[in-house]
Amino acid sequence: MSDDEIARRRALTFAQAEGAQALPSQLQRSEVTQELRAVLWSFIFDLLDKTSHRDTYTYVGTPWTGVLKTVHIFHNHLPADEFSNRFKDAVVPVKLVFEKGNYLDIYGWLQFVLRKKPSAEFSKQLDLEAALLPFRISRDGR
């Protein structure tokens, strides 16, 4: 085996290399696999969790409190007084987008948030996750 063949084989799971499992393929534009949902949610949850702080309850921190409140009002069209920055309350609607939403819900949420620029880390790390996306989301949310 040449070095190129060995490198390609190392990128596959054992089952894929043996032909027992299909090789990864490009997703269709409207396709959202369970793997994509899980990876994107893990990414978002980790960012929210990193900013959280504890008091009597755990709260979403800066800049995510502002971003999620903006999503709540201007993307989800819900009353401002119903927004809570308690971590458990704030995470539920976001998780539902990634767990149950269709491709329009998921990519619409990501685009809206990217346009609000919560952090350079968010857009930079999203680039790393983008290999799973069926199309490109630019850093400026276009």
Backbone as JSON Lines, residues from 0, in Angstrom:
{"i":0,"aa":"M","n":[0.84,-1.19,0.0],"ca":[0.0,0.0,0.0],"c":[0.88,1.24,0.0]}
{"i":1,"aa":"S","n":[0.44,2.23,-0.78],"ca":[1.18,3.5,-0.8],"c":[0.78,4.34,0.42]}
{"i":2,"aa":"D","n":[1.57,5.38,0.67],"ca":[1.28,6.27,1.79],"c":[-0.1,6.92,1.66]}
{"i":3,"aa":"D","n":[-0.5,7.26,0.4],"ca":[-1.82,7.87,0.18],"c":[-2.94,6.9,0.54]}
{"i":4,"aa":"E","n":[-2.79,5.65,0.17],"ca":[-3.82,4.65,0.49],"c":[-3.93,4.43,2.0]}
{"i":5,"aa":"I","n":[-2.8,4.42,2.67],"ca":[-2.8,4.24,4.13],"c":[-3.47,5.44,4.8]}
{"i":6,"aa":"A","n":[-3.16,6.64,4.33],"ca":[-3.77,7.85,4.9],"c":[-5.29,7.84,4.69]}
{"i":7,"aa":"R","n":[-5.74,7.44,3.49],"ca":[-7.19,7.37,3.23],"c":[-7.85,6.34,4.13]}
{"i":8,"aa":"R","n":[-7.21,5.19,4.3],"ca":[-7.79,4.12,5.13],"c":[-7.9,4.57,6.59]}
{"i":9,"aa":"R","n":[-6.93,5.31,7.08],"ca":[-6.96,5.79,8.46],"c":[-8.11,6.76,8.72]}
{"i":10,"aa":"A","n":[-8.59,7.41,7.68],"ca":[-9.7,8.34,7.82],"c":[-11.05,7.63,7.91]}
{"i":11,"aa":"L","n":[-11.08,6.34,7.63],"ca":[-12.32,5.57,7.64],"c":[-12.47,4.78,8.93]}
{"i":12,"aa":"T","n":[-13.71,4.44,9.25],"ca":[-13.93,3.5,10.35],"c":[-13.57,2.12,9.83]}
{"i":13,"aa":"F","n":[-13.41,1.17,10.72],"ca":[-13.1,-0.2,10.31],"c":[-14.19,-0.75,9.4]}
{"i":14,"aa":"A","n":[-15.45,-0.53,9.78],"ca":[-16.58,-1.04,8.98],"c":[-16.6,-0.43,7.59]}
{"i":15,"aa":"Q","n":[-16.28,0.86,7.48],"ca":[-16.24,1.5,6.16],"c":[-15.1,0.93,5.32]}
{"i":16,"aa":"A","n":[-13.94,0.74,5.92],"ca":[-12.79,0.21,5.2],"c":[-13.04,-1.21,4.69]}
{"i":17,"aa":"E","n":[-13.85,-1.97,5.45],"ca":[-14.16,-3.34,5.06],"c":[-15.37,-3.43,4.14]}
{"i":18,"aa":"G","n":[-16.01,-2.3,3.84],"ca":[-17.15,-2.3,2.94],"c":[-18.47,-2.68,3.61]}
{"i":19,"aa":"A","n":[-18.48,-2.81,4.92],"ca":[-19.69,-3.2,5.64],"c":[-20.59,-2.0,5.96]}
{"i":20,"aa":"Q","n":[-20.04,-0.81,5.86],"ca":[-20.8,0.42,6.14],"c":[-20.51,1.4,5.02]}
{"i":21,"aa":"A","n":[-21.54,2.14,4.63],"ca":[-21.39,3.1,3.54],"c":[-20.4,4.2,3.91]}
{"i":22,"aa":"L","n":[-19.71,4.68,2.9],"ca":[-18.81,5.82,3.08],"c":[-19.64,7.08,3.24]}
{"i":23,"aa":"P","n":[-19.12,8.07,3.97],"ca":[-19.86,9.33,4.11],"c":[-20.08,9.97,2.74]}
{"i":24,"aa":"S","n":[-21.25,10.54,2.57],"ca":[-21.54,11.21,1.3],"c":[-22.01,12.63,1.58]}
{"i":25,"aa":"Q","n":[-21.95,13.45,0.55],"ca":[-22.41,14.83,0.67],"c":[-23.91,14.82,0.95]}
{"i":26,"aa":"L","n":[-24.32,15.6,1.94],"ca":[-25.74,15.68,2.27],"c":[-26.49,16.47,1.2]}
{"i":27,"aa":"Q","n":[-27.75,16.11,1.01],"ca":[-28.62,16.92,0.16],"c":[-28.9,18.23,0.88]}
{"i":28,"aa":"R","n":[-29.27,19.23,0.15],"ca":[-29.45,20.57,0.71],"c":[-30.41,20.58,1.9]}
{"i":29,"aa":"S","n":[-31.47,19.82,1.84],"ca":[-32.47,19.84,2.91],"c":[-32.31,18.69,3.91]}
{"i":30,"aa":"E","n":[-31.27,17.9,3.76],"ca":[-31.06,16.74,4.63],"c":[-30.37,17.13,5.93]}
{"i":31,"aa":"V","n":[-30.9,16.64,7.03],"ca":[-30.29,16.86,8.34],"c":[-30.21,15.5,9.02]}
{"i":32,"aa":"T","n":[-29.02,14.95,9.08],"ca":[-28.84,13.64,9.7],"c":[-28.81,13.76,11.22]}
{"i":33,"aa":"Q","n":[-29.0,12.64,11.88],"ca":[-28.91,12.63,13.34],"c":[-27.5,13.03,13.79]}
{"i":34,"aa":"E","n":[-26.49,12.61,13.03],"ca":[-25.11,12.97,13.36],"c":[-24.91,14.48,13.29]}
{"i":35,"aa":"L","n":[-25.43,15.11,12.23],"ca":[-25.31,16.56,12.08],"c":[-26.01,17.28,13.22]}
{"i":36,"aa":"R","n":[-27.21,16.83,13.57],"ca":[-27.94,17.42,14.69],"c":[-27.11,17.34,15.98]}
{"i":37,"aa":"A","n":[-26.56,16.15,16.23],"ca":[-25.8,15.92,17.46],"c":[-24.53,16.78,17.5]}
{"i":38,"aa":"V","n":[-23.81,16.86,16.4],"ca":[-22.57,17.63,16.35],"c":[-22.85,19.12,16.53]}
{"i":39,"aa":"L","n":[-23.84,19.63,15.81],"ca":[-24.17,21.05,15.94],"c":[-24.66,21.39,17.34]}
{"i":40,"aa":"W","n":[-25.53,20.54,17.91],"ca":[-26.02,20.8,19.25],"c":[-24.88,20.75,20.27]}
{"i":41,"aa":"S","n":[-23.99,19.8,20.14],"ca":[-22.85,19.7,21.04],"c":[-22.01,20.98,20.99]}
{"i":42,"aa":"F","n":[-21.8,21.47,19.79],"ca":[-21.03,22.7,19.59],"c":[-21.71,23.89,20.27]}
{"i":43,"aa":"I","n":[-23.02,24.06,20.04],"ca":[-23.77,25.18,20.63],"c":[-23.83,25.03,22.15]}
{"i":44,"aa":"F","n":[-24.13,23.83,22.62],"ca":[-24.25,23.61,24.06],"c":[-22.93,23.92,24.77]}
{"i":45,"aa":"D","n":[-21.82,23.47,24.19],"ca":[-20.51,23.75,24.8],"c":[-20.24,25.25,24.91]}
{"i":46,"aa":"L","n":[-20.6,26.01,23.88],"ca":[-20.4,27.46,23.93],"c":[-21.28,28.09,25.01]}
{"i":47,"aa":"L","n":[-22.53,27.66,25.1],"ca":[-23.42,28.19,26.13],"c":[-22.92,27.82,27.52]}
{"i":48,"aa":"D","n":[-22.49,26.58,27.66],"ca":[-22.02,26.09,28.96],"c":[-20.77,26.82,29.43]}
{"i":49,"aa":"K","n":[-19.87,27.14,28.5],"ca":[-18.63,27.85,28.84],"c":[-18.9,29.22,29.45]}
{"i":50,"aa":"T","n":[-20.0,29.86,29.04],"ca":[-20.29,31.2,29.54],"c":[-21.18,31.18,30.77]}
{"i":51,"aa":"S","n":[-21.69,30.02,31.15],"ca":[-22.64,29.96,32.25],"c":[-21.97,30.3,33.58]}
{"i":52,"aa":"H","n":[-22.77,30.81,34.51],"ca":[-22.26,31.1,35.85],"c":[-23.33,30.71,36.86]}
{"i":53,"aa":"R","n":[-22.86,30.34,38.04],"ca":[-23.77,29.86,39.09],"c":[-24.01,30.94,40.13]}
{"i":54,"aa":"D","n":[-25.26,30.96,40.55],"ca":[-25.69,31.76,41.69],"c":[-26.64,30.82,42.42]}
{"i":55,"aa":"T","n":[-27.84,31.23,42.71],"ca":[-28.83,30.29,43.24],"c":[-29.14,29.27,42.15]}
{"i":56,"aa":"Y","n":[-29.21,29.74,40.92],"ca":[-29.41,28.9,39.74],"c":[-28.19,29.07,38.84]}
{"i":57,"aa":"T","n":[-28.14,28.28,37.79],"ca":[-27.12,28.48,36.76],"c":[-27.73,29.37,35.69]}
{"i":58,"aa":"Y","n":[-26.97,30.38,35.26],"ca":[-27.45,31.34,34.27],"c":[-26.56,31.33,33.04]}
{"i":59,"aa":"V","n":[-27.14,31.68,31.9],"ca":[-26.38,31.86,30.67],"c":[-25.61,33.17,30.82]}
{"i":60,"aa":"G","n":[-24.35,33.16,30.42],"ca":[-23.51,34.35,30.57],"c":[-23.41,35.18,29.31]}
{"i":61,"aa":"T","n":[-22.53,36.16,29.37],"ca":[-22.26,37.07,28.26],"c":[-21.37,36.38,27.25]}
{"i":62,"aa":"P","n":[-21.59,36.53,25.97],"ca":[-22.56,37.35,25.28],"c":[-23.88,36.64,24.99]}
{"i":63,"aa":"W","n":[-23.98,35.39,25.42],"ca":[-25.11,34.56,25.01],"c":[-26.45,34.99,25.58]}
{"i":64,"aa":"T","n":[-26.5,35.59,26.75],"ca":[-27.79,36.07,27.26],"c":[-28.4,37.06,26.27]}
{"i":65,"aa":"G","n":[-27.61,38.0,25.81],"ca":[-28.11,38.98,24.85],"c":[-28.49,38.37,23.51]}
{"i":66,"aa":"V","n":[-27.68,37.45,23.04],"ca":[-27.97,36.79,21.76],"c":[-29.25,35.99,21.86]}
{"i":67,"aa":"L","n":[-29.4,35.19,22.92],"ca":[-30.59,34.36,23.06],"c":[-31.85,35.19,23.29]}
{"i":68,"aa":"K","n":[-31.71,36.32,23.97],"ca":[-32.87,37.21,24.15],"c":[-33.27,37.81,22.8]}
{"i":69,"aa":"T","n":[-32.28,38.18,22.0],"ca":[-32.56,38.71,20.66],"c":[-33.24,37.64,19.79]}
{"i":70,"aa":"V","n":[-32.76,36.4,19.87],"ca":[-33.39,35.29,19.14],"c":[-34.84,35.14,19.61]}
{"i":71,"aa":"H","n":[-35.03,35.15,20.92],"ca":[-36.36,34.98,21.52],"c":[-37.34,36.02,20.97]}
{"i":72,"aa":"I","n":[-36.92,37.26,20.9],"ca":[-37.81,38.35,20.49],"c":[-37.91,38.48,18.97]}
{"i":73,"aa":"F","n":[-36.77,38.56,18.29],"ca":[-36.78,38.93,16.87],"c":[-36.76,37.75,15.9]}
{"i":74,"aa":"H","n":[-36.41,36.58,16.38],"ca":[-36.43,35.4,15.51],"c":[-37.63,34.52,15.82]}
{"i":75,"aa":"N","n":[-37.87,34.29,17.12],"ca":[-39.0,33.44,17.53],"c":[-40.29,34.25,17.73]}
{"i":76,"aa":"H","n":[-40.17,35.57,17.76],"ca":[-41.31,36.48,17.88],"c":[-42.12,36.21,19.15]}
{"i":77,"aa":"L","n":[-41.4,36.11,20.27],"ca":[-42.03,35.87,21.57],"c":[-41.88,37.11,22.45]}
{"i":78,"aa":"P","n":[-42.76,37.29,23.42],"ca":[-42.69,38.47,24.29],"c":[-41.4,38.52,25.11]}
{"i":79,"aa":"A","n":[-40.86,39.72,25.23],"ca":[-39.59,39.92,25.93],"c":[-39.66,39.49,27.39]}
{"i":80,"aa":"D","n":[-40.81,39.73,28.04],"ca":[-40.92,39.4,29.46],"c":[-40.97,37.9,29.73]}
{"i":81,"aa":"E","n":[-41.11,37.1,28.7],"ca":[-41.11,35.64,28.87],"c":[-39.72,35.03,28.71]}
{"i":82,"aa":"F","n":[-38.74,35.84,28.38],"ca":[-37.38,35.33,28.25],"c":[-36.77,35.12,29.63]}
{"i":83,"aa":"S","n":[-36.08,34.01,29.79],"ca":[-35.36,33.72,31.03],"c":[-33.92,33.38,30.68]}
{"i":84,"aa":"N","n":[-32.99,33.94,31.45],"ca":[-31.59,33.58,31.22],"c":[-31.13,32.47,32.16]}
{"i":85,"aa":"R","n":[-32.06,31.85,32.89],"ca":[-31.71,30.64,33.64],"c":[-31.3,29.58,32.63]}
{"i":86,"aa":"F","n":[-30.2,28.93,32.87],"ca":[-29.61,28.03,31.89],"c":[-30.61,26.98,31.4]}
{"i":87,"aa":"K","n":[-31.29,26.32,32.32],"ca":[-32.23,25.27,31.93],"c":[-33.35,25.82,31.05]}
{"i":88,"aa":"D","n":[-33.84,27.0,31.37],"ca":[-34.93,27.61,30.6],"c":[-34.46,28.09,29.23]}
{"i":89,"aa":"A","n":[-33.29,28.68,29.19],"ca":[-32.78,29.26,27.94],"c":[-32.34,28.2,26.95]}
{"i":90,"aa":"V","n":[-31.87,27.07,27.44],"ca":[-31.33,26.02,26.58],"c":[-32.42,25.22,25.88]}
{"i":91,"aa":"V","n":[-33.57,25.05,26.53],"ca":[-34.63,24.19,25.98],"c":[-35.07,24.59,24.57]}
{"i":92,"aa":"P","n":[-35.42,25.86,24.31],"ca":[-35.86,26.18,22.94],"c":[-34.76,26.04,21.9]}
{"i":93,"aa":"V","n":[-33.53,26.29,22.3],"ca":[-32.4,26.15,21.36],"c":[-32.19,24.67,21.04]}
{"i":94,"aa":"K","n":[-32.23,23.85,22.06],"ca":[-32.06,22.4,21.85],"c":[-33.14,21.85,20.93]}
{"i":95,"aa":"L","n":[-34.37,22.32,21.1],"ca":[-35.46,21.85,20.24],"c":[-35.22,22.15,18.77]}
{"i":96,"aa":"V","n":[-34.6,23.29,18.49],"ca":[-34.28,23.62,17.1],"c":[-33.38,22.54,16.5]}
{"i":97,"aa":"F","n":[-32.35,22.15,17.24],"ca":[-31.39,21.18,16.71],"c":[-31.88,19.74,16.82]}
{"i":98,"aa":"E","n":[-32.74,19.49,17.76],"ca":[-33.25,18.13,17.97],"c":[-34.42,17.81,17.04]}
{"i":99,"aa":"K","n":[-35.33,18.74,16.86],"ca":[-36.57,18.48,16.12],"c":[-36.76,19.31,14.87]}
{"i":100,"aa":"G","n":[-36.0,20.39,14.72],"ca":[-36.22,21.31,13.61],"c":[-35.83,20.74,12.26]}
{"i":101,"aa":"N","n":[-36.43,21.29,11.21],"ca":[-36.02,20.9,9.87],"c":[-34.82,21.76,9.46]}
{"i":102,"aa":"Y","n":[-34.36,21.57,8.25],"ca":[-33.15,22.28,7.83],"c":[-33.35,23.8,7.82]}
{"i":103,"aa":"L","n":[-34.56,24.26,7.53],"ca":[-34.83,25.7,7.55],"c":[-34.72,26.26,8.97]}
{"i":104,"aa":"D","n":[-35.24,25.51,9.94],"ca":[-35.16,25.94,11.34],"c":[-33.7,26.03,11.8]}
{"i":105,"aa":"I","n":[-32.95,24.98,11.51],"ca":[-31.56,24.89,12.0],"c":[-30.67,25.95,11.34]}
{"i":106,"aa":"Y","n":[-30.68,25.99,10.01],"ca":[-29.81,26.94,9.32],"c":[-30.3,28.37,9.49]}
{"i":107,"aa":"G","n":[-31.62,28.55,9.63],"ca":[-32.16,29.88,9.91],"c":[-31.7,30.39,11.26]}
{"i":108,"aa":"W","n":[-31.7,29.5,12.27],"ca":[-31.23,29.87,13.6],"c":[-29.74,30.23,13.55]}
{"i":109,"aa":"L","n":[-28.95,29.38,12.9],"ca":[-27.5,29.64,12.8],"c":[-27.22,30.95,12.08]}
{"i":110,"aa":"Q","n":[-27.93,31.19,10.98],"ca":[-27.72,32.43,10.24],"c":[-28.08,33.64,11.1]}
{"i":111,"aa":"F","n":[-29.21,33.58,11.77],"ca":[-29.63,34.69,12.62],"c":[-28.58,34.98,13.69]}
{"i":112,"aa":"V","n":[-28.09,33.93,14.34],"ca":[-27.1,34.09,15.41],"c":[-25.77,34.6,14.85]}
{"i":113,"aa":"L","n":[-25.35,34.08,13.71],"ca":[-24.1,34.54,13.11],"c":[-24.16,36.03,12.77]}
{"i":114,"aa":"R","n":[-25.32,36.48,12.35],"ca":[-25.47,37.91,12.04],"c":[-25.38,38.77,13.29]}
{"i":115,"aa":"K","n":[-25.65,38.17,14.45],"ca":[-25.54,38.9,15.73],"c":[-24.12,38.84,16.28]}
{"i":116,"aa":"K","n":[-23.26,38.03,15.67],"ca":[-21.85,37.9,16.04],"c":[-21.63,37.75,17.55]}
{"i":117,"aa":"P","n":[-22.05,36.61,18.13],"ca":[-21.88,36.43,19.56],"c":[-20.43,36.37,19.99]}
{"i":118,"aa":"S","n":[-19.56,35.85,19.14],"ca":[-18.14,35.83,19.46],"c":[-17.36,35.39,18.22]}
{"i":119,"aa":"A","n":[-16.12,35.8,18.17],"ca":[-15.25,35.34,17.08],"c":[-15.07,33.84,17.17]}
{"i":120,"aa":"E","n":[-15.05,33.31,18.39],"ca":[-14.89,31.87,18.6],"c":[-16.02,31.09,17.94]}
{"i":121,"aa":"F","n":[-17.25,31.6,18.04],"ca":[-18.41,30.91,17.47],"c":[-18.24,30.74,15.97]}
{"i":122,"aa":"S","n":[-18.0,31.83,15.27],"ca":[-17.89,31.74,13.82],"c":[-16.64,30.97,13.39]}
{"i":123,"aa":"K","n":[-15.57,31.1,14.14],"ca":[-14.34,30.37,13.82],"c":[-14.54,28.87,14.0]}
{"i":124,"aa":"Q","n":[-15.13,28.48,15.13],"ca":[-15.33,27.05,15.38],"c":[-16.41,26.47,14.48]}
{"i":125,"aa":"L","n":[-17.4,27.27,14.09],"ca":[-18.42,26.77,13.19],"c":[-17.79,26.36,11.87]}
{"i":126,"aa":"D","n":[-16.75,27.07,11.45],"ca":[-16.02,26.68,10.25],"c":[-15.5,25.26,10.36]}
{"i":127,"aa":"L","n":[-15.04,24.88,11.56],"ca":[-14.51,23.54,11.76],"c":[-15.6,22.49,11.66]}
{"i":128,"aa":"E","n":[-16.81,22.81,12.1],"ca":[-17.92,21.88,12.05],"c":[-18.55,21.83,10.66]}
{"i":129,"aa":"A","n":[-18.26,22.8,9.82],"ca":[-18.96,22.96,8.55],"c":[-18.73,21.81,7.57]}
{"i":130,"aa":"A","n":[-17.77,20.96,7.82],"ca":[-17.54,19.83,6.94],"c":[-18.77,18.94,6.84]}
{"i":131,"aa":"L","n":[-19.61,18.94,7.86],"ca":[-20.81,18.12,7.84],"c":[-21.99,18.8,7.16]}
{"i":132,"aa":"L","n":[-21.89,20.09,6.93],"ca":[-23.02,20.84,6.37],"c":[-23.11,20.63,4.86]}
{"i":133,"aa":"P","n":[-24.35,20.54,4.34],"ca":[-24.5,20.36,2.9],"c":[-24.23,21.62,2.09]}
{"i":134,"aa":"F","n":[-24.13,22.77,2.75],"ca":[-23.73,24.0,2.07],"c":[-23.04,24.9,3.06]}
{"i":135,"aa":"R","n":[-22.39,25.92,2.55],"ca":[-21.53,26.76,3.36],"c":[-22.31,27.87,4.05]}
{"i":136,"aa":"I","n":[-21.98,28.11,5.31],"ca":[-22.49,29.28,6.03],"c":[-21.28,30.16,6.26]}
{"i":137,"aa":"S","n":[-21.32,31.36,5.72],"ca":[-20.15,32.23,5.88],"c":[-20.14,32.85,7.26]}
{"i":138,"aa":"R","n":[-19.0,33.36,7.64],"ca":[-18.83,33.94,8.97],"c":[-19.76,35.11,9.24]}
{"i":139,"aa":"D","n":[-20.16,35.8,8.2],"ca":[-21.03,36.96,8.42],"c":[-22.5,36.58,8.31]}
{"i":140,"aa":"G","n":[-22.81,35.27,8.22],"ca":[-24.18,34.8,8.25],"c":[-24.92,34.91,6.93]}
{"i":141,"aa":"R","n":[-24.2,35.11,5.84],"ca":[-24.88,35.22,4.54],"c":[-24.94,33.89,3.85]}
